[in-house]
mmCIF file of C-alpha atoms in Angstrom:
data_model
loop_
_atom_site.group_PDB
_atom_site.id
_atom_site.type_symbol
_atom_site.label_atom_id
_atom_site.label_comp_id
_atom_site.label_asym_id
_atom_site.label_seq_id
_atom_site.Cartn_x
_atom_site.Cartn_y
_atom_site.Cartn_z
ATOM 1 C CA UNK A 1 104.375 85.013 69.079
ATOM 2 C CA UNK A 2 100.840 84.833 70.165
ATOM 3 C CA UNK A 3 99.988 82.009 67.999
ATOM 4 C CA UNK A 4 102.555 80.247 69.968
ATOM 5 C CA UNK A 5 101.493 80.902 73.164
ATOM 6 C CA UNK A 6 98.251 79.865 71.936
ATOM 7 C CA UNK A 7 99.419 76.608 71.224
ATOM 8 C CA UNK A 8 101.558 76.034 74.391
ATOM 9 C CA UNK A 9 98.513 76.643 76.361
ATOM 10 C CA UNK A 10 96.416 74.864 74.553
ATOM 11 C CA UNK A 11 98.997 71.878 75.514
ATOM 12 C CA UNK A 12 99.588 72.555 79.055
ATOM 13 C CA UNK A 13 95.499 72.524 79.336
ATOM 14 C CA UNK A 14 95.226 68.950 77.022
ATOM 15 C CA UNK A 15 98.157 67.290 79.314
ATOM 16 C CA UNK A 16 96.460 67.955 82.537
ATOM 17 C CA UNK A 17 96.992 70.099 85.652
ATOM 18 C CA UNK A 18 100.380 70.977 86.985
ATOM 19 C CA UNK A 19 101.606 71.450 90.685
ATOM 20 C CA UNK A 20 104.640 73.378 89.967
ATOM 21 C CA UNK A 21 104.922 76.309 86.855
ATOM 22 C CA UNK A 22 108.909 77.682 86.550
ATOM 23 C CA UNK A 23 109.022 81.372 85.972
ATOM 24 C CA UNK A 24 111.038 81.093 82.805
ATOM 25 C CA UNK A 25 107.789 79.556 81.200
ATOM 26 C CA UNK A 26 105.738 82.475 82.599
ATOM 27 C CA UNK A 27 108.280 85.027 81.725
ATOM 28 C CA UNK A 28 108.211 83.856 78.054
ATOM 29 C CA UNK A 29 103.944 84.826 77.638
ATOM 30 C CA UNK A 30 102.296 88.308 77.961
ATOM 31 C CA UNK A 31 99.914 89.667 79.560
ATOM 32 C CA UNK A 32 96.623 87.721 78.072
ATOM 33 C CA UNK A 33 98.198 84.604 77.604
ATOM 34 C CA UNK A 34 100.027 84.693 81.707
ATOM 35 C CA UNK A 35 95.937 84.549 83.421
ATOM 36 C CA UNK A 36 94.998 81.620 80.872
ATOM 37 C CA UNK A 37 98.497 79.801 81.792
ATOM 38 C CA UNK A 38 97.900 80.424 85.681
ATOM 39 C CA UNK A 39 94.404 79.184 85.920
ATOM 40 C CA UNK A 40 95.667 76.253 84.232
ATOM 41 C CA UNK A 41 97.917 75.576 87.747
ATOM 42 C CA UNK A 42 94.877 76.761 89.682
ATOM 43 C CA UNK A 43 95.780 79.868 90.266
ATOM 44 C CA UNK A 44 92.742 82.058 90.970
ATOM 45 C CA UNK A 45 91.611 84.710 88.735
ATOM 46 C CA UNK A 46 92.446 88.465 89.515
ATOM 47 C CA UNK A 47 89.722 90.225 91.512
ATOM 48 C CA UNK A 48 89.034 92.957 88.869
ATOM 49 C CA UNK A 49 85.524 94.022 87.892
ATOM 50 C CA UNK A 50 86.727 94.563 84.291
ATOM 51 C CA UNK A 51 89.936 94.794 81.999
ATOM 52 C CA UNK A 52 87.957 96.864 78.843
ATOM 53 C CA UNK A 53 90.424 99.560 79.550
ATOM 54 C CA UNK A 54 93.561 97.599 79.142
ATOM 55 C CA UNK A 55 95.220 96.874 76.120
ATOM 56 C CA UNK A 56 98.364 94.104 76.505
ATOM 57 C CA UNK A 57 101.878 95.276 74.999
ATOM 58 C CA UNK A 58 104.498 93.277 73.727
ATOM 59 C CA UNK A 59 106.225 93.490 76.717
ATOM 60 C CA UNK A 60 104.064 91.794 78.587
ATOM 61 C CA UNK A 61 102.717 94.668 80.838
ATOM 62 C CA UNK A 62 99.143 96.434 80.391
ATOM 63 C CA UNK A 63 98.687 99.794 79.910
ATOM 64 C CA UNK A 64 95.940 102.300 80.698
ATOM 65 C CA UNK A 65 94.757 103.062 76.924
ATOM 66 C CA UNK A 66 94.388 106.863 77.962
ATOM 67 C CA UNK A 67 97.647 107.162 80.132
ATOM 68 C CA UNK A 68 100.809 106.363 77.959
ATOM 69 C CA UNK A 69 103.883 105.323 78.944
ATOM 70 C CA UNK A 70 105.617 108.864 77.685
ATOM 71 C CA UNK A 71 103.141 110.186 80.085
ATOM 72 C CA UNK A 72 104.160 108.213 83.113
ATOM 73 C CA UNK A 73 107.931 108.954 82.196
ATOM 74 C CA UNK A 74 106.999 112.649 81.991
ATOM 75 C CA UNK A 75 105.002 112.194 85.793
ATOM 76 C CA UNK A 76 108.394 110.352 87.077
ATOM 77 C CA UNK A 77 110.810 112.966 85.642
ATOM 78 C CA UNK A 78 108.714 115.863 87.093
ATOM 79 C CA UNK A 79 109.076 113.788 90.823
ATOM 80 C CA UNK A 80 112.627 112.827 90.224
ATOM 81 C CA UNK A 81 113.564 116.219 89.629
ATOM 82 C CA UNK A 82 111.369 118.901 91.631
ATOM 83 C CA UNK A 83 111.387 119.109 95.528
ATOM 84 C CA UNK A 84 108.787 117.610 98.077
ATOM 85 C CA UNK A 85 107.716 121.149 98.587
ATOM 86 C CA UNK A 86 107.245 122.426 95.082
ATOM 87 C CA UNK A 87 105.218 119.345 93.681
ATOM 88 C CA UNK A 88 101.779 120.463 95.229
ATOM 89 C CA UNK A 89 101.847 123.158 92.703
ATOM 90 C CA UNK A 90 102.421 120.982 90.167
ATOM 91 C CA UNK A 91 99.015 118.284 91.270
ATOM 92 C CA UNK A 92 100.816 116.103 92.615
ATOM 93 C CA UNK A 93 99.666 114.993 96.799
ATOM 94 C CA UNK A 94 103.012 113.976 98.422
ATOM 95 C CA UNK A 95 102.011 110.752 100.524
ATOM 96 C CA UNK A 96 105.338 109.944 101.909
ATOM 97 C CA UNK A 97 108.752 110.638 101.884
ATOM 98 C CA UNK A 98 109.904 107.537 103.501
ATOM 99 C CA UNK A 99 113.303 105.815 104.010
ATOM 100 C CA UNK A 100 113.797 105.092 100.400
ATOM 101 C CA UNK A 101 111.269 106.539 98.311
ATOM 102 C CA UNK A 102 109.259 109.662 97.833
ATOM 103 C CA UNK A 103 105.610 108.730 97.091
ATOM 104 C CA UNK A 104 103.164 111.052 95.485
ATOM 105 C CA UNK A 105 99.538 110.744 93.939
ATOM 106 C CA UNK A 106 98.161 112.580 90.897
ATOM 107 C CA UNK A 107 95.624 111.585 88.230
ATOM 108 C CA UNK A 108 96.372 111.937 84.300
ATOM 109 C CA UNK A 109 93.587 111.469 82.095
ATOM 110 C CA UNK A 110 90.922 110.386 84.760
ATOM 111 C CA UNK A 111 93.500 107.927 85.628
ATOM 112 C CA UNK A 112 94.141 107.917 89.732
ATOM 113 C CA UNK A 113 97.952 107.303 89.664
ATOM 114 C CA UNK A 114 101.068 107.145 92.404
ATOM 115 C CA UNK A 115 103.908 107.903 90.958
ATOM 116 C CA UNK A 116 107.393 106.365 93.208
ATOM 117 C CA UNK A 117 110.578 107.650 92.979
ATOM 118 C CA UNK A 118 113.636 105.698 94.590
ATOM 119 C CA UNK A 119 116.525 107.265 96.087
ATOM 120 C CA UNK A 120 119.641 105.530 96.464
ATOM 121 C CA UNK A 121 118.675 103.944 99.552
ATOM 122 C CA UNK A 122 116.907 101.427 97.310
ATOM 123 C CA UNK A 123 119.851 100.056 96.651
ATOM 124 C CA UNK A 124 121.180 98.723 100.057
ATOM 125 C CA UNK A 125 119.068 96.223 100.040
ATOM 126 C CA UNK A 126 118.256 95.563 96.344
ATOM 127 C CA UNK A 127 119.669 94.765 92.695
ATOM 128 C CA UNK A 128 118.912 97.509 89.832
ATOM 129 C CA UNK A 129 117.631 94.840 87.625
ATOM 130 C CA UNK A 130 115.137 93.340 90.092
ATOM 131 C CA UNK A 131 113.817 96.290 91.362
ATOM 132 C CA UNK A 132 109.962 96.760 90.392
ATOM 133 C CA UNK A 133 109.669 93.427 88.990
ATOM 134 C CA UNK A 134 107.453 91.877 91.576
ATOM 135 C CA UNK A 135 105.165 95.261 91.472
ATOM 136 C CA UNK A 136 104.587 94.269 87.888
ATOM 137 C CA UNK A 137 104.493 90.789 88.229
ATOM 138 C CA UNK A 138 101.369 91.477 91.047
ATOM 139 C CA UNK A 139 99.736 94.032 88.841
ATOM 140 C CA UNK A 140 99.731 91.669 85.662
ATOM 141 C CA UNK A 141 98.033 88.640 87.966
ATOM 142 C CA UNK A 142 95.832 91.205 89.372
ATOM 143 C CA UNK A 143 96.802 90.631 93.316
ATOM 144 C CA UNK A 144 98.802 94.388 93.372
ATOM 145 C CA UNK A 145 97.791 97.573 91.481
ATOM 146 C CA UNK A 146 98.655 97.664 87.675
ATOM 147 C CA UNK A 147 101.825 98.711 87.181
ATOM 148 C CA UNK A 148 102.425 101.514 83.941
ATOM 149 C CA UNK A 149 106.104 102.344 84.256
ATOM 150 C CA UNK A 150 108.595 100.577 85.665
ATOM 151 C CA UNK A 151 112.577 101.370 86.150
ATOM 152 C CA UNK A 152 115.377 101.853 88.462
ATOM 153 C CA UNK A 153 114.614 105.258 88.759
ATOM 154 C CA UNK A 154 110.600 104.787 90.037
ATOM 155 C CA UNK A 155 107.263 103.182 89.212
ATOM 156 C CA UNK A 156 104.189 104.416 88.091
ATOM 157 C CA UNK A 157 100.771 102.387 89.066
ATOM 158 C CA UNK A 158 97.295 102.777 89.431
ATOM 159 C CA UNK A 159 96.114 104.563 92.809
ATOM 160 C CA UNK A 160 94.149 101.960 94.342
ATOM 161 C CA UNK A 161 90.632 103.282 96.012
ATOM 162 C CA UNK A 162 90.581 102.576 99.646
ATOM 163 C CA UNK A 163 92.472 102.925 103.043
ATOM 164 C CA UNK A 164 95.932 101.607 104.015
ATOM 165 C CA UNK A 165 95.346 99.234 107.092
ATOM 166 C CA UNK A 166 97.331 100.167 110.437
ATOM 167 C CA UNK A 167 98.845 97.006 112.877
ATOM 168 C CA UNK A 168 95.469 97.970 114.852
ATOM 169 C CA UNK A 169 93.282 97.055 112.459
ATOM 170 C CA UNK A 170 95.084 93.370 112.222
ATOM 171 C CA UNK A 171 94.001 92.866 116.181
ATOM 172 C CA UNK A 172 90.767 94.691 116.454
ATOM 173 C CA UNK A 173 88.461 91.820 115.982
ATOM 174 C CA UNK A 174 87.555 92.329 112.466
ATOM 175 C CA UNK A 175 87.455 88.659 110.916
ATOM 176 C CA UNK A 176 86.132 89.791 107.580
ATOM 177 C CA UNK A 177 89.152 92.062 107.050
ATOM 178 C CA UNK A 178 91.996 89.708 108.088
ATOM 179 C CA UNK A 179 90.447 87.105 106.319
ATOM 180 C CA UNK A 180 90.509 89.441 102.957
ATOM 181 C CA UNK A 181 93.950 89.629 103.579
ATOM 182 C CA UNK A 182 94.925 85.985 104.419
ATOM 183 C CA UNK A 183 93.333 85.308 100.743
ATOM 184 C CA UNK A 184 95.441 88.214 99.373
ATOM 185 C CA UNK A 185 98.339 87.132 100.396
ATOM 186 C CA UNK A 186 97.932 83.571 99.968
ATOM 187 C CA UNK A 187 97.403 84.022 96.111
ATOM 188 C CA UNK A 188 100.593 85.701 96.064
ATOM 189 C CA UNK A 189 102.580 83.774 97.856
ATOM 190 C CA UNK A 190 101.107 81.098 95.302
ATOM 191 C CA UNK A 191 102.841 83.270 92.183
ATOM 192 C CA UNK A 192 105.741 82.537 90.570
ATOM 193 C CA UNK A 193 109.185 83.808 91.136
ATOM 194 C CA UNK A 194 110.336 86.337 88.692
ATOM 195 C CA UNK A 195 113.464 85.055 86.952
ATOM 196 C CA UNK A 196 115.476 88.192 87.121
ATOM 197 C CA UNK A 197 115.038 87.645 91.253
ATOM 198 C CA UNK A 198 115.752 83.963 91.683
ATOM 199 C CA UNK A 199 118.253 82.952 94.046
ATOM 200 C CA UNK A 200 118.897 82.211 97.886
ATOM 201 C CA UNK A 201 115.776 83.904 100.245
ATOM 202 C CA UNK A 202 116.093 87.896 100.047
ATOM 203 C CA UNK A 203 116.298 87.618 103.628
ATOM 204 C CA UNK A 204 120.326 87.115 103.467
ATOM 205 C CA UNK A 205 120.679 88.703 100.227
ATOM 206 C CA UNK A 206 119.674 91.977 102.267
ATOM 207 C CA UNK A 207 121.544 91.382 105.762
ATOM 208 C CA UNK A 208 124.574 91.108 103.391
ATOM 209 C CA UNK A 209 124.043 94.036 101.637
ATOM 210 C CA UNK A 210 123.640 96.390 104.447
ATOM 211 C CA UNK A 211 126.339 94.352 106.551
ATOM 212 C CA UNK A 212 129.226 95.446 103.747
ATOM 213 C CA UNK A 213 127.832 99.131 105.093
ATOM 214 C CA UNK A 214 127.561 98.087 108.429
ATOM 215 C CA UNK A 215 131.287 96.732 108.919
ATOM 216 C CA UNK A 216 132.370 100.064 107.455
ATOM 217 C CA UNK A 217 131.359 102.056 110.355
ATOM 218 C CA UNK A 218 134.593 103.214 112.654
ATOM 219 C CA UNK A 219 131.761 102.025 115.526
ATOM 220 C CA UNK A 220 128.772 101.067 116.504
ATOM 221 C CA UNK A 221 126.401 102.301 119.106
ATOM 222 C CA UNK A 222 125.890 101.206 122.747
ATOM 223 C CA UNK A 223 123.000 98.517 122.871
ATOM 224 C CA UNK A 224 124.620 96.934 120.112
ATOM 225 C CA UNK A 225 127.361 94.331 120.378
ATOM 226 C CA UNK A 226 130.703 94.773 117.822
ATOM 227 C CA UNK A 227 130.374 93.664 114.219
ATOM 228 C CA UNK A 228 131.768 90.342 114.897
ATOM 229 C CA UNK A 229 128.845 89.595 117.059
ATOM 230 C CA UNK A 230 126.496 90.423 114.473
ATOM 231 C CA UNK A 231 127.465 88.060 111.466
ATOM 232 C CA UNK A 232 127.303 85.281 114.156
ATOM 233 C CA UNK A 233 123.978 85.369 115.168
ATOM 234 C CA UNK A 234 123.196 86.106 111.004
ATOM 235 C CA UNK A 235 125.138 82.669 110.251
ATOM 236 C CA UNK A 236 122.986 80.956 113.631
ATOM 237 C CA UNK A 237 119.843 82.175 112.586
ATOM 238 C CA UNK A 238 120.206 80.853 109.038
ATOM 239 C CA UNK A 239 121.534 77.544 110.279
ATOM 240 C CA UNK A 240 118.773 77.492 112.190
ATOM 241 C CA UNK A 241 116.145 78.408 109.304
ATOM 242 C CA UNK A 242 118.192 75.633 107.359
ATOM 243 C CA UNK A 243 117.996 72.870 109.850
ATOM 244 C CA UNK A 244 114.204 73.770 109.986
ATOM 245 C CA UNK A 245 113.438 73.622 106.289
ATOM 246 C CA UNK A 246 111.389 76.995 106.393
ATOM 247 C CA UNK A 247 108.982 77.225 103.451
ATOM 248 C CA UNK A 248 110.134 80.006 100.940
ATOM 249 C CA UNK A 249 107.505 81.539 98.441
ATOM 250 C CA UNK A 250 107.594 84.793 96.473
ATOM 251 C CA UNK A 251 107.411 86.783 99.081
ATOM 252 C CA UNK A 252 106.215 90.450 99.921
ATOM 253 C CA UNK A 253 109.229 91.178 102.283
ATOM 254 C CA UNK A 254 107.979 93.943 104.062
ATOM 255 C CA UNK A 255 104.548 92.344 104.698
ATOM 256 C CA UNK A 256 103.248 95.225 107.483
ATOM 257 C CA UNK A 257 99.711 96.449 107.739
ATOM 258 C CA UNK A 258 100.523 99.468 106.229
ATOM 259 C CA UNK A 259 101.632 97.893 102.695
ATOM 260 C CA UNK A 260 97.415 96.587 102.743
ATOM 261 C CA UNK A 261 94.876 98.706 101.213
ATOM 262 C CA UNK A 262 91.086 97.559 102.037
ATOM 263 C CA UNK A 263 88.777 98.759 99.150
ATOM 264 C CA UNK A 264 85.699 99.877 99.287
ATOM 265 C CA UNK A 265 82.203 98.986 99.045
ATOM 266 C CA UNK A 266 79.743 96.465 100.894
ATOM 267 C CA UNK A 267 82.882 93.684 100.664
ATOM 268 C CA UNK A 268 85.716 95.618 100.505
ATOM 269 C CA UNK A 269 88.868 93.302 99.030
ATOM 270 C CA UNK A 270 92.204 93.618 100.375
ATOM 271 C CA UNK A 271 95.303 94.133 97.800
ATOM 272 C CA UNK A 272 99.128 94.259 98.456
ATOM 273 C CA UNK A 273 101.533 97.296 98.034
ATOM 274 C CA UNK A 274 104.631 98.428 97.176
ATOM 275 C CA UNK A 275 106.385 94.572 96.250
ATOM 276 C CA UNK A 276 109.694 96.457 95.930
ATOM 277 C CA UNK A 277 111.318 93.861 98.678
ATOM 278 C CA UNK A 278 109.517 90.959 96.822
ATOM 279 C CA UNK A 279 111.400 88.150 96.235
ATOM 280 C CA UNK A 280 111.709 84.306 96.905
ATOM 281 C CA UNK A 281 111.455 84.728 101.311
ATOM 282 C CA UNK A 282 110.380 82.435 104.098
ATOM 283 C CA UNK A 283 106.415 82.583 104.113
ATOM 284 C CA UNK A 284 106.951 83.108 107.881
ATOM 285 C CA UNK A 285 108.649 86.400 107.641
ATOM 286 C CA UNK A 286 105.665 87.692 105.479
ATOM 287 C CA UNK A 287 103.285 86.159 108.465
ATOM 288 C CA UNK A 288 104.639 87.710 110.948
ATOM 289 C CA UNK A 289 105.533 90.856 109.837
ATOM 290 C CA UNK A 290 101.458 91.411 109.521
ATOM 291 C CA UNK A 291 101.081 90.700 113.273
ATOM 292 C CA UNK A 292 103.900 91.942 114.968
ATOM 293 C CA UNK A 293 102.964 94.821 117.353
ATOM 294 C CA UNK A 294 103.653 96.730 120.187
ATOM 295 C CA UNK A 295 100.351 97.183 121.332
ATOM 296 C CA UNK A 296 97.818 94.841 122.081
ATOM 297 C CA UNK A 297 98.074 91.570 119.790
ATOM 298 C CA UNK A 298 94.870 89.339 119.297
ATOM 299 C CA UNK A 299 95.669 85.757 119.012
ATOM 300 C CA UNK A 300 92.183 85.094 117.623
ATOM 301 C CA UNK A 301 92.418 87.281 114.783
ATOM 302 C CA UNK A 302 96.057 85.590 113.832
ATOM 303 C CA UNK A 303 94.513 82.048 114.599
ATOM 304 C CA UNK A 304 91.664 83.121 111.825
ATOM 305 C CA UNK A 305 93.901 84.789 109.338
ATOM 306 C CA UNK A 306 96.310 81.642 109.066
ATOM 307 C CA UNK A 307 92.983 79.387 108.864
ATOM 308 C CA UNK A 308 91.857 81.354 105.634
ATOM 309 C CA UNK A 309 95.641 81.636 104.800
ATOM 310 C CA UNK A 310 95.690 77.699 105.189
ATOM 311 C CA UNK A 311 92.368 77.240 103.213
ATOM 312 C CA UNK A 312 94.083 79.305 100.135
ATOM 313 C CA UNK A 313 97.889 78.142 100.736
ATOM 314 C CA UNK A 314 97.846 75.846 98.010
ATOM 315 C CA UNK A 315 99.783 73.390 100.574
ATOM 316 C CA UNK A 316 97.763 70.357 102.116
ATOM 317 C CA UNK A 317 99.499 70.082 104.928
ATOM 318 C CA UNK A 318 99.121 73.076 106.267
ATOM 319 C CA UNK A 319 97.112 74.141 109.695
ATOM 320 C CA UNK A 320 96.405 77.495 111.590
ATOM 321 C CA UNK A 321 98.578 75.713 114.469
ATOM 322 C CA UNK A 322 101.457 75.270 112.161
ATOM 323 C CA UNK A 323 101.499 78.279 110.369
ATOM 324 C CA UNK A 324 101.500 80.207 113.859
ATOM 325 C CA UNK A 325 104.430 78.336 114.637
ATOM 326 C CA UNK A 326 106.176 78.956 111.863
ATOM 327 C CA UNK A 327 105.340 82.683 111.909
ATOM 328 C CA UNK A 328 106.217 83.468 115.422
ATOM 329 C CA UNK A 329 109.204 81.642 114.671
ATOM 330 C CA UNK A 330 110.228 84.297 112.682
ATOM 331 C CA UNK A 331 109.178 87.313 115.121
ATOM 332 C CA UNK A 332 113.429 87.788 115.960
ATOM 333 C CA UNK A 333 114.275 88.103 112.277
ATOM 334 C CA UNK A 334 111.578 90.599 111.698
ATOM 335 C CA UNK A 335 114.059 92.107 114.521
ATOM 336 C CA UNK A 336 116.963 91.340 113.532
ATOM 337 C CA UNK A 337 117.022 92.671 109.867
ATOM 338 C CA UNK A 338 115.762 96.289 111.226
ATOM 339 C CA UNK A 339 118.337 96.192 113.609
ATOM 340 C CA UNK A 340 121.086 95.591 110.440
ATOM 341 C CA UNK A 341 118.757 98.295 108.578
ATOM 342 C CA UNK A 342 119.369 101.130 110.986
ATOM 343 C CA UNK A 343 123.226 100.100 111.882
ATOM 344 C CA UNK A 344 123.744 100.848 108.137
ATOM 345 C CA UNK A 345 121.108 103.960 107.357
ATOM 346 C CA UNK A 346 123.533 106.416 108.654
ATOM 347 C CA UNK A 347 125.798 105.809 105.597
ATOM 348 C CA UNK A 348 122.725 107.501 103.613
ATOM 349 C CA UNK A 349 120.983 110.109 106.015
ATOM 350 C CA UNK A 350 124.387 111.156 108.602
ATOM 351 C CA UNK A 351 122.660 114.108 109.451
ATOM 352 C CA UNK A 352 120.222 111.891 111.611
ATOM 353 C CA UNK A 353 122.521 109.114 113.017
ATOM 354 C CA UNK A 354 121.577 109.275 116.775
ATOM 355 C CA UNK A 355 117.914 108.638 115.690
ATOM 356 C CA UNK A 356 119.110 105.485 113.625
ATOM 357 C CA UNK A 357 121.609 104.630 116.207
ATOM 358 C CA UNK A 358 118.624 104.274 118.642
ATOM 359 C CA UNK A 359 116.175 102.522 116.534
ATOM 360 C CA UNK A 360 118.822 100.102 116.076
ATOM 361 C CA UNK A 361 119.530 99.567 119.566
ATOM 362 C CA UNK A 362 115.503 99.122 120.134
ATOM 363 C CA UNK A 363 115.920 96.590 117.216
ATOM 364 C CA UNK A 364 117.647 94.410 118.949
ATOM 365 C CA UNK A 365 116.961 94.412 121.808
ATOM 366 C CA UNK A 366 114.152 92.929 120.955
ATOM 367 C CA UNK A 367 115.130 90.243 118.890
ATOM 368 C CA UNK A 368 117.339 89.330 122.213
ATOM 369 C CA UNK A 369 113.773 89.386 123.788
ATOM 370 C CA UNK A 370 112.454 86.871 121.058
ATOM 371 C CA UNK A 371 115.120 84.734 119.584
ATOM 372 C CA UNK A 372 114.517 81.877 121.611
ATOM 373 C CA UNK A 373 111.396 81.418 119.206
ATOM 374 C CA UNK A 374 113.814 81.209 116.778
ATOM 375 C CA UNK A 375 115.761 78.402 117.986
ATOM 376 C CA UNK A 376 113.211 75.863 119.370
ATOM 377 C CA UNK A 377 112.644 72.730 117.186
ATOM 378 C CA UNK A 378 109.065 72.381 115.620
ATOM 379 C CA UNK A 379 107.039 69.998 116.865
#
């Protein structure tokens, strides 16, 4: 009850501050009651101008007062059943009809909205009960949009105002804006891990979901070596990961420019995207991900992001020079789990194999071309 959150606040906040808050407390208090319990932890508050058009439900999640949840399961419905080509008609701006989702944008009630809808694809790399629960869990602390519906089938959230970065805006000299994001992602990484997704880093819970679909393929492609080959540079990377003691957060897990949207005005803020890969991950992963390009990298900007990143971290001990250690560290697994990705997309889209079949062999090539980061010993 709310009295009783109340009171277990009120004697978190009387005992002192605490370094470490489990996600089954968290998970037990809604919405109001989750921001008092984080700032207790130092958490910092949400970067919201104002919450007047919120109201919190017993579930925990907030709500847009004008947009109801029957209308954001009528908006998902309408995407889930009516073709790419036929929702324009209906107001809805198709923004992408990616790997494993078709994204549109609408508004309902002066509300700006995306509306998500999964296709089974979601589900090589994820469990139905854990999918969307980061999304909500970064809309409630105010670090991703607010999320309205959430399901196996799709998500409904707030349409952020703004423009979705690109990997050349990470390396174009821009301090202000990778410093946005370093703070961004540093107060996520600082949330806690959603109960429903606890368990060993996603990073292997993935591989091994798309490996099952991978070893069921008569063959593989040339530029890739047989299946055998595969699962023993997995289990030598994650030796390797172990040996190192890699730091694991809640993690974004597919931490790429693109998932960044910079706001607007005079100091525009930086927020997160689609947390549908979220999940307890190697910090490193995230890191990198941001930063890996094929075009021309800046060192600079990646030296000033981790310093802001190291500012926020919530960690003592960390430094720029660390953290770009331990992020280029990880530059052959960002490699190496596309490579597994596109092995086993054919499964789903057959029609386009040779295409997959290719980007897979790119894959990994290039994680031969890196994994000797993997593999050296910190200093």
């Amino acid at each position: 009850s709310s009295s009783c959150q109340e009171s277990l606040v009120a004697l978190i906040a009387a005992v002192g501050p605490m370094s470490v808050l489990p996600a089954s407390v968290v998970s037990d208090f809604s919405g109001p009651w989750v921001k008092k319990l984080l700032s207790l932890v130092g958490f910092p508050a949400g970067n919201r101008d104002t919450e007047d058009d919120y109201t919190p439900k017993s579930d925990g999640k907030e709500f847009c007062a004008s947009c109801t949840e029957e209308d954001c399961a009528a908006l998902l419905e309408t995407v889930s059943a009516t073709s790419a080509e036929e929702l324009a008609t209906r107001g809805f701006e198709v923004l992408e009809a990616g790997f494993a989702n078709l994204v549109c944008a609408t508004e309902r009630h002066g509300q700006a909205l995306i509306v998500k809808r999964y296709t089974d694809l979601v589900y090589l790399r994820l469990e139905p009960h854990a999918i969307g629960a980061v999304d909500v869990l970064a809309g409630e602390y105010g670090v991703g949009p607010r999320v309205f519906l959430s399901g196996p089938r799709g998500i409904v959230e707030e349409r952020l105002p703004g423009n979705t970065l690109e990997e050349a805006d990470m390396h174009k000299g821009d301090l202000e804006l990778v410093a946005s994001v370093a703070r961004s992602v540093a107060a996520f990484h600082k949330l806690p891990v959603p109960q429903c997704c606890a368990g060993e880093p996603m990073l292997w819970r993935t591989i091994d979901k798309m490996m099952k679909v991978v070893l069921n393929r008569e063959a593989l492609p040339s530029g890739v070596p047989e299946a055998t080959a595969l699962l023993s540079e997995i289990a030598a990377a994650q030796a390797a990961l172990q040996e190192q003691k890699a730091v694991v957060v809640l993690a974004h897990g597919d931490c790429k420019p693109s998932n960044v949207i910079l706001g607007e005005g005079s100091q525009p803020v930086a927020t997160l995207i689609d947390f549908e890969l979220g999940g307890p991950n190697y910090r490193g992963f995230d890191l990198m991900k941001l930063f890996r390009t094929n075009s021309q990298s800046s060192e600079s900007c990646m030296r000033h992001f981790l310093s802001v990143y190291a500012e926020c971290s919530g960690h003592p001990g960390d430094s720029a020079d660390g953290l770009l250690e331990e992020a280029r560290s990880f530059e052959p697994l960002t490699w190496l789990e596309a490579a597994v990705f596109f092995l086993a997309l054919p499964q789903f889209k057959p029609s386009e194999t040779a295409r997959w079949d290719a980007l897979a062999a790119h894959r990994w090539g290039k994680y031969l071309e890196t994994k000797a980061q993997l593999f050296v010993t910190p200093s």
